[in-house]
Coordinates of C-alpha atoms in Angstrom, one line a residue:
M1 CA -21.6 45.9 -11.2
K2 CA -20.2 44.4 -7.9
P3 CA -16.5 44.3 -8.2
F4 CA -14.7 40.9 -8.5
P5 CA -13.2 40.0 -5.2
C6 CA -9.6 39.8 -6.0
S7 CA -6.5 42.0 -6.4
L8 CA -5.8 43.6 -9.7
L9 CA -2.4 41.8 -9.9
F10 CA -4.0 38.4 -9.3
C11 CA -6.8 39.1 -11.9
V12 CA -4.2 40.0 -14.4
S13 CA -2.3 36.8 -13.7
L14 CA -5.6 34.9 -14.1
L15 CA -6.0 36.4 -17.7
F16 CA -2.5 36.1 -19.0
S17 CA -0.7 33.1 -17.5
D18 CA 0.5 30.2 -19.5
V19 CA -2.4 27.7 -20.2
A20 CA 0.0 24.9 -19.8
H21 CA 0.0 25.4 -16.1
A22 CA -3.7 25.2 -15.6
T23 CA -3.7 22.1 -13.2
Y24 CA -3.1 22.6 -9.5
H25 CA -3.4 21.2 -6.1
L26 CA -4.3 23.7 -3.5
K27 CA -4.4 23.0 0.2
A28 CA -7.7 23.2 2.0
G29 CA -8.6 26.6 3.2
D30 CA -6.3 28.3 0.7
S31 CA -7.9 31.6 -0.1
R32 CA -6.8 31.2 -3.8
L33 CA -9.0 28.1 -4.0
K34 CA -12.1 30.0 -3.1
T35 CA -11.3 32.6 -5.6
A36 CA -10.7 30.0 -8.2
Q37 CA -14.1 28.4 -7.6
S38 CA -15.8 31.7 -7.5
Y39 CA -14.3 32.7 -10.8
A40 CA -14.9 29.3 -12.4
Q41 CA -18.7 29.6 -11.4
T42 CA -19.1 33.0 -13.1
R43 CA -17.4 32.3 -16.4
H44 CA -19.8 29.4 -17.6
N45 CA -17.2 27.3 -19.3
A46 CA -15.3 30.2 -20.8
Q47 CA -11.6 29.7 -21.9
P48 CA -9.6 28.5 -18.8
V49 CA -7.8 31.3 -17.1
L50 CA -7.0 30.3 -13.5
R51 CA -3.5 29.4 -12.9
T52 CA -1.5 27.8 -10.0
L53 CA 1.2 25.2 -9.5
N54 CA 1.2 21.9 -11.5
P55 CA 1.0 18.7 -9.5
A56 CA 4.5 17.8 -8.5
K57 CA 6.1 15.0 -10.6
T58 CA 8.5 12.6 -9.2
D59 CA 11.6 10.8 -10.5
S60 CA 12.0 8.8 -7.3
P61 CA 12.4 5.1 -7.7
C62 CA 8.8 3.9 -7.3
R63 CA 6.9 0.6 -7.4
S64 CA 3.1 0.5 -7.4
R65 CA 1.8 -1.1 -4.2
P66 CA -0.9 -3.5 -4.5
L67 CA -4.4 -1.9 -4.2
D68 CA -8.2 -2.4 -4.5
L69 CA -8.8 0.8 -6.3
V70 CA -12.3 2.0 -7.2
F71 CA -12.8 5.1 -9.4
I72 CA -16.3 6.8 -8.7
I73 CA -16.9 9.1 -11.6
D74 CA -19.5 11.8 -12.1
S75 CA -21.1 11.7 -15.6
S76 CA -24.0 14.0 -14.9
R77 CA -25.5 16.4 -17.6
S78 CA -22.9 19.1 -16.8
V79 CA -20.2 16.8 -18.0
R80 CA -20.2 17.4 -21.8
P81 CA -19.2 14.5 -24.2
A82 CA -15.8 16.0 -24.9
E83 CA -15.2 16.5 -21.2
F84 CA -16.2 12.9 -20.4
E85 CA -13.7 11.8 -23.0
K86 CA -11.0 13.6 -20.8
V87 CA -12.1 11.6 -17.9
R88 CA -11.6 8.3 -19.9
I89 CA -8.1 9.5 -20.9
F90 CA -7.4 10.2 -17.3
L91 CA -8.5 6.6 -16.2
A92 CA -6.5 5.1 -18.9
N93 CA -3.4 7.0 -18.0
M94 CA -3.9 6.0 -14.4
A95 CA -4.1 2.4 -15.5
D96 CA -0.7 2.8 -17.3
T97 CA 0.9 3.9 -14.0
L98 CA -0.3 1.0 -12.0
D99 CA 0.9 -2.6 -11.7
V100 CA -2.4 -4.0 -12.8
G101 CA -2.9 -7.8 -11.9
S102 CA -4.6 -10.3 -9.8
D103 CA -1.9 -10.2 -7.2
A104 CA -1.1 -6.5 -7.8
T105 CA -3.6 -3.6 -8.3
R106 CA -7.2 -4.4 -9.2
V107 CA -9.4 -1.6 -10.6
A108 CA -13.1 -1.1 -10.7
V109 CA -15.2 1.9 -12.0
V110 CA -18.4 3.2 -10.6
N111 CA -20.2 5.6 -12.9
Y112 CA -22.9 7.8 -11.5
A113 CA -25.5 10.6 -12.2
S114 CA -29.1 10.3 -10.9
T115 CA -28.5 6.6 -11.0
V116 CA -25.3 4.5 -10.3
K117 CA -23.9 2.0 -12.7
I118 CA -21.0 -0.3 -11.9
E119 CA -19.0 -0.4 -15.2
F120 CA -16.7 -3.3 -14.1
L121 CA -15.7 -4.8 -10.8
L122 CA -12.2 -5.5 -9.2
K123 CA -12.4 -9.1 -10.3
D124 CA -13.1 -8.4 -14.1
H125 CA -9.8 -7.2 -15.6
F126 CA -6.3 -8.3 -14.6
N127 CA -4.3 -6.9 -17.4
K128 CA -3.9 -3.3 -18.6
L129 CA -5.0 -3.9 -22.3
N130 CA -8.5 -5.4 -21.3
L131 CA -8.8 -2.7 -18.5
K132 CA -8.2 0.1 -21.0
K133 CA -10.7 -1.4 -23.4
A134 CA -13.3 -1.5 -20.7
I135 CA -12.5 2.2 -19.8
A136 CA -13.0 3.2 -23.5
R137 CA -16.6 1.7 -23.5
I138 CA -17.8 3.7 -20.5
E139 CA -20.6 6.2 -21.5
P140 CA -22.0 9.1 -19.6
L141 CA -25.3 8.8 -17.8
A142 CA -26.5 12.3 -18.3
T143 CA -28.7 13.7 -15.4
G144 CA -28.2 14.2 -11.6
T145 CA -25.4 14.2 -9.2
M146 CA -26.1 11.5 -6.5
T147 CA -22.5 11.3 -5.2
G148 CA -23.5 10.0 -1.8
L149 CA -25.5 7.1 -3.5
A150 CA -22.5 6.3 -5.7
I151 CA -20.2 6.0 -2.6
K152 CA -22.6 3.9 -0.9
T153 CA -23.1 1.6 -3.9
A154 CA -19.3 1.3 -4.2
M155 CA -19.1 0.1 -0.5
K156 CA -21.9 -2.4 -0.9
E157 CA -21.1 -3.7 -4.4
A158 CA -17.5 -2.9 -5.4
F159 CA -15.5 -3.2 -2.3
T160 CA -16.7 -6.7 -1.5
E161 CA -14.8 -10.1 -1.6
K162 CA -17.5 -11.3 -3.9
S163 CA -16.7 -8.5 -6.4
G164 CA -13.0 -9.2 -6.3
A165 CA -11.8 -7.2 -3.2
R166 CA -9.0 -9.0 -1.2
P167 CA -9.8 -9.9 2.5
R168 CA -8.9 -7.4 5.1
S169 CA -6.4 -9.9 6.6
G170 CA -4.4 -9.4 3.5
N171 CA -3.5 -5.8 4.4
I172 CA -4.3 -4.7 0.7
S173 CA -5.0 -0.9 0.7
K174 CA -8.6 0.0 -0.2
V175 CA -8.7 3.3 -2.2
A176 CA -11.6 5.3 -3.9
I177 CA -11.0 8.1 -6.2
V178 CA -14.1 10.4 -6.6
V179 CA -14.2 12.7 -9.6
T180 CA -17.0 15.2 -9.8
D181 CA -17.7 18.7 -11.2
G182 CA -20.7 19.8 -9.2
R183 CA -22.5 19.9 -5.9
P184 CA -23.9 16.5 -4.6
Q185 CA -27.7 16.4 -4.7
D186 CA -27.8 14.0 -1.7
Q187 CA -25.7 13.7 1.6
V188 CA -22.2 12.6 1.5
E189 CA -20.9 13.2 5.0
E190 CA -22.3 10.1 6.7
V191 CA -21.7 7.6 3.9
S192 CA -18.1 8.9 3.4
A193 CA -17.4 8.6 7.1
E194 CA -18.8 5.0 7.1
A195 CA -16.4 4.2 4.0
R196 CA -13.4 5.7 5.8
A197 CA -14.2 3.9 9.0
S198 CA -14.3 0.6 7.2
G199 CA -10.7 1.2 6.0
V200 CA -11.2 2.9 2.5
E201 CA -9.0 5.8 1.7
I202 CA -10.9 8.4 -0.2
Y203 CA -9.5 11.0 -2.6
A204 CA -11.8 13.7 -3.9
V205 CA -11.1 15.4 -7.3
G206 CA -13.1 18.6 -8.0
V207 CA -13.4 20.0 -11.5
D208 CA -14.7 23.4 -12.4
R209 CA -17.8 24.3 -10.3
A210 CA -17.2 21.4 -7.8
D211 CA -18.2 22.3 -4.3
M212 CA -15.2 22.4 -2.0
Q213 CA -17.0 21.8 1.2
S214 CA -18.4 18.5 -0.3
L215 CA -15.0 17.4 -1.4
Q216 CA -13.7 18.0 2.2
L217 CA -16.6 16.0 3.6
M218 CA -15.8 13.1 1.3
A219 CA -12.1 13.0 1.6
S220 CA -9.8 11.2 4.1
V221 CA -7.4 13.3 6.2
P222 CA -5.1 15.0 5.9
L223 CA -7.2 16.9 3.5
E224 CA -4.3 18.7 1.9
E225 CA -3.2 15.3 0.6
H226 CA -6.6 13.9 -0.4
V227 CA -8.5 16.9 -2.0
F228 CA -7.6 18.0 -5.5
Y229 CA -9.0 20.7 -7.8
V230 CA -8.6 21.3 -11.5
E231 CA -10.2 24.1 -13.4
T232 CA -11.3 22.2 -16.4
Y233 CA -11.7 18.5 -17.5
G234 CA -9.1 19.5 -20.2
V235 CA -6.3 19.3 -17.8
I236 CA -7.4 16.5 -15.5
E237 CA -5.0 14.1 -16.9
K238 CA -2.2 16.2 -15.4
L239 CA -3.2 14.7 -12.1
T240 CA -1.9 11.4 -13.1
S241 CA 1.6 12.1 -12.1
K242 CA 0.5 13.3 -8.7
F243 CA -1.7 10.1 -8.1
R244 CA 1.2 8.1 -9.4
E245 CA 3.4 9.6 -6.6
T246 CA 0.7 9.2 -4.0
L247 CA -0.5 5.7 -4.7
C248 CA 2.8 4.0 -5.4
G249 CA 5.1 2.9 -2.7
L250 CA 8.7 4.1 -2.5
D251 CA 11.4 1.4 -2.9
P252 CA 13.6 1.8 0.4
C253 CA 16.4 -0.4 -1.2
A254 CA 16.4 1.6 -4.4
M255 CA 16.6 4.9 -2.4
G256 CA 19.9 3.8 -1.0
H257 CA 21.0 1.4 1.7
D258 CA 24.1 0.3 3.6
C259 CA 23.7 -3.4 3.4
E260 CA 27.0 -5.2 2.5
H261 CA 25.2 -8.0 0.5
I262 CA 21.5 -8.1 0.0
C263 CA 18.8 -5.5 0.8
I264 CA 15.3 -6.7 1.4
N265 CA 12.2 -4.3 1.2
S266 CA 9.9 -4.4 4.2
N267 CA 6.9 -2.1 3.6
A268 CA 8.3 1.4 4.1
S269 CA 11.8 0.1 5.5
F270 CA 14.3 -2.5 4.7
Y271 CA 16.6 -5.0 6.3
C272 CA 19.9 -6.7 5.4
K273 CA 20.6 -10.3 4.4
C274 CA 23.8 -12.2 3.7
Q275 CA 24.6 -14.4 0.8
S276 CA 24.9 -18.2 1.2
G277 CA 27.9 -19.1 3.3
Y278 CA 27.9 -15.9 5.3
V279 CA 26.3 -14.7 8.6
L280 CA 24.9 -11.3 9.5
N281 CA 27.1 -9.5 12.0
A282 CA 25.8 -7.7 15.1
D283 CA 25.6 -4.4 13.3
K284 CA 22.9 -6.0 11.0
K285 CA 24.6 -4.7 7.9
T286 CA 27.9 -6.4 7.3
C287 CA 28.5 -10.0 6.7
S288 CA 31.3 -12.6 7.8
P289 CA 32.1 -16.1 6.3
K290 CA 30.6 -18.9 8.4
Q291 CA 33.5 -20.7 10.3
A292 CA 33.5 -24.5 10.7
R293 CA 33.8 -25.3 14.4
A294 CA 34.8 -28.7 15.9
E295 CA 32.1 -29.7 18.3
V296 CA 33.1 -31.4 21.5
V297 CA 30.3 -33.7 22.7
E298 CA 30.4 -34.2 26.5
D299 CA 28.7 -36.9 28.5
P300 CA 26.8 -34.8 31.1
C301 CA 26.0 -37.8 33.4
K302 CA 29.5 -39.4 32.9
C303 CA 27.7 -42.7 32.0
E304 CA 30.5 -43.6 29.6
A305 CA 33.1 -43.4 32.4
M306 CA 30.9 -45.5 34.6
L307 CA 30.7 -48.2 32.1
V308 CA 34.5 -48.3 31.5
F309 CA 35.0 -48.7 35.3
Q310 CA 32.4 -51.3 35.6
R311 CA 34.0 -53.3 32.8
Q312 CA 37.4 -53.0 34.4
T313 CA 36.1 -54.2 37.7
Q314 CA 34.3 -57.3 36.3
A315 CA 37.5 -58.2 34.5
T316 CA 39.6 -58.0 37.7
I317 CA 37.1 -60.1 39.6
Q318 CA 37.3 -62.7 37.0
Q319 CA 41.0 -62.8 37.1
L320 CA 41.1 -63.1 40.9
T321 CA 38.3 -65.7 40.8
A322 CA 40.3 -67.8 38.3
K323 CA 43.3 -67.7 40.6
H324 CA 41.1 -69.0 43.5
I325 CA 41.8 -65.9 45.5
L326 CA 38.1 -65.0 45.6
P327 CA 35.1 -67.3 46.0
V328 CA 33.3 -68.1 42.8
V329 CA 30.1 -66.6 44.1
L330 CA 30.1 -63.2 45.9
N331 CA 27.1 -61.7 47.4
G332 CA 26.1 -58.1 46.5
R333 CA 27.7 -56.6 49.7
Q334 CA 31.0 -58.4 49.0
I335 CA 31.1 -57.2 45.4
E336 CA 30.3 -53.6 46.4
H337 CA 33.1 -53.7 49.0
L338 CA 35.5 -55.1 46.4
E339 CA 34.5 -52.4 43.9
N340 CA 35.2 -49.6 46.6
M341 CA 38.6 -51.1 47.2
L342 CA 39.5 -51.3 43.6
G343 CA 38.3 -47.8 43.1
R344 CA 40.5 -46.4 46.0
A345 CA 43.4 -48.3 44.4

């Protein structure tokens, strides 16, 4: 018998580690991942024994960012009914972590085996209750693993405005999560590249005998953040906390800020705002009361002064005329000369 390619210490750890820690997220290229897959492929659904780290949980303040989220799930013959039930639980748990709604996160599910079936579209369910009921009704399709066809169908029929996807101009993230336990029977590299180029972020989740190379060809970069592997469907729901951390947006204001009055979230950052009656200081953090200032309105062309002078001149001319010092009618040059004289006086 050809010896199993792992150290004695590692094999012992595989056999006797705590089952509760059977979910993990290994970086692409990690030698333990290849060993894990090799072992999974030789045990033919035996009792789970491979152990690595659990997905990291987060207690950070978190608010689910709006998404157009499409799950692409493998329901081929290798996925037994009890295992498919675990997939439904995973989808329902994911729904619980998201802000589901028309203006929040919209969810669709694409089910595939040899054929592809769109279970429901992004426009179909805008509340968690109806969404989870629809998830509970999903049934496996049995044969084949046409992953490439499933991704292509999702792009053509699920990620469209007609099906409920928001316009690109709205800057709503497009995310696909592919869950599979086998090797695709068609090509995934080209169709996945086209999906990523169109703006769809792809996460690839491999279960049991899933082919790691195919997962890497599907997923977005960096691969260590978009490729996951779990040893059995029995622990796939443990990925929920990891996806919650990944898909939600951190609340910068809740994380801590130095605004004196009001903190306003702005994508991954924040800015400060003052309460009514205050103005933001030059430091963009502190606020000062608004001060009432008396405004002096100046006459830039001195027109008002000119009018006063003209009125005074006309009054003086009328007085001199009344005393017969000046002729009753003066021509324009005489009036101008008199105005000049009065001005010098």
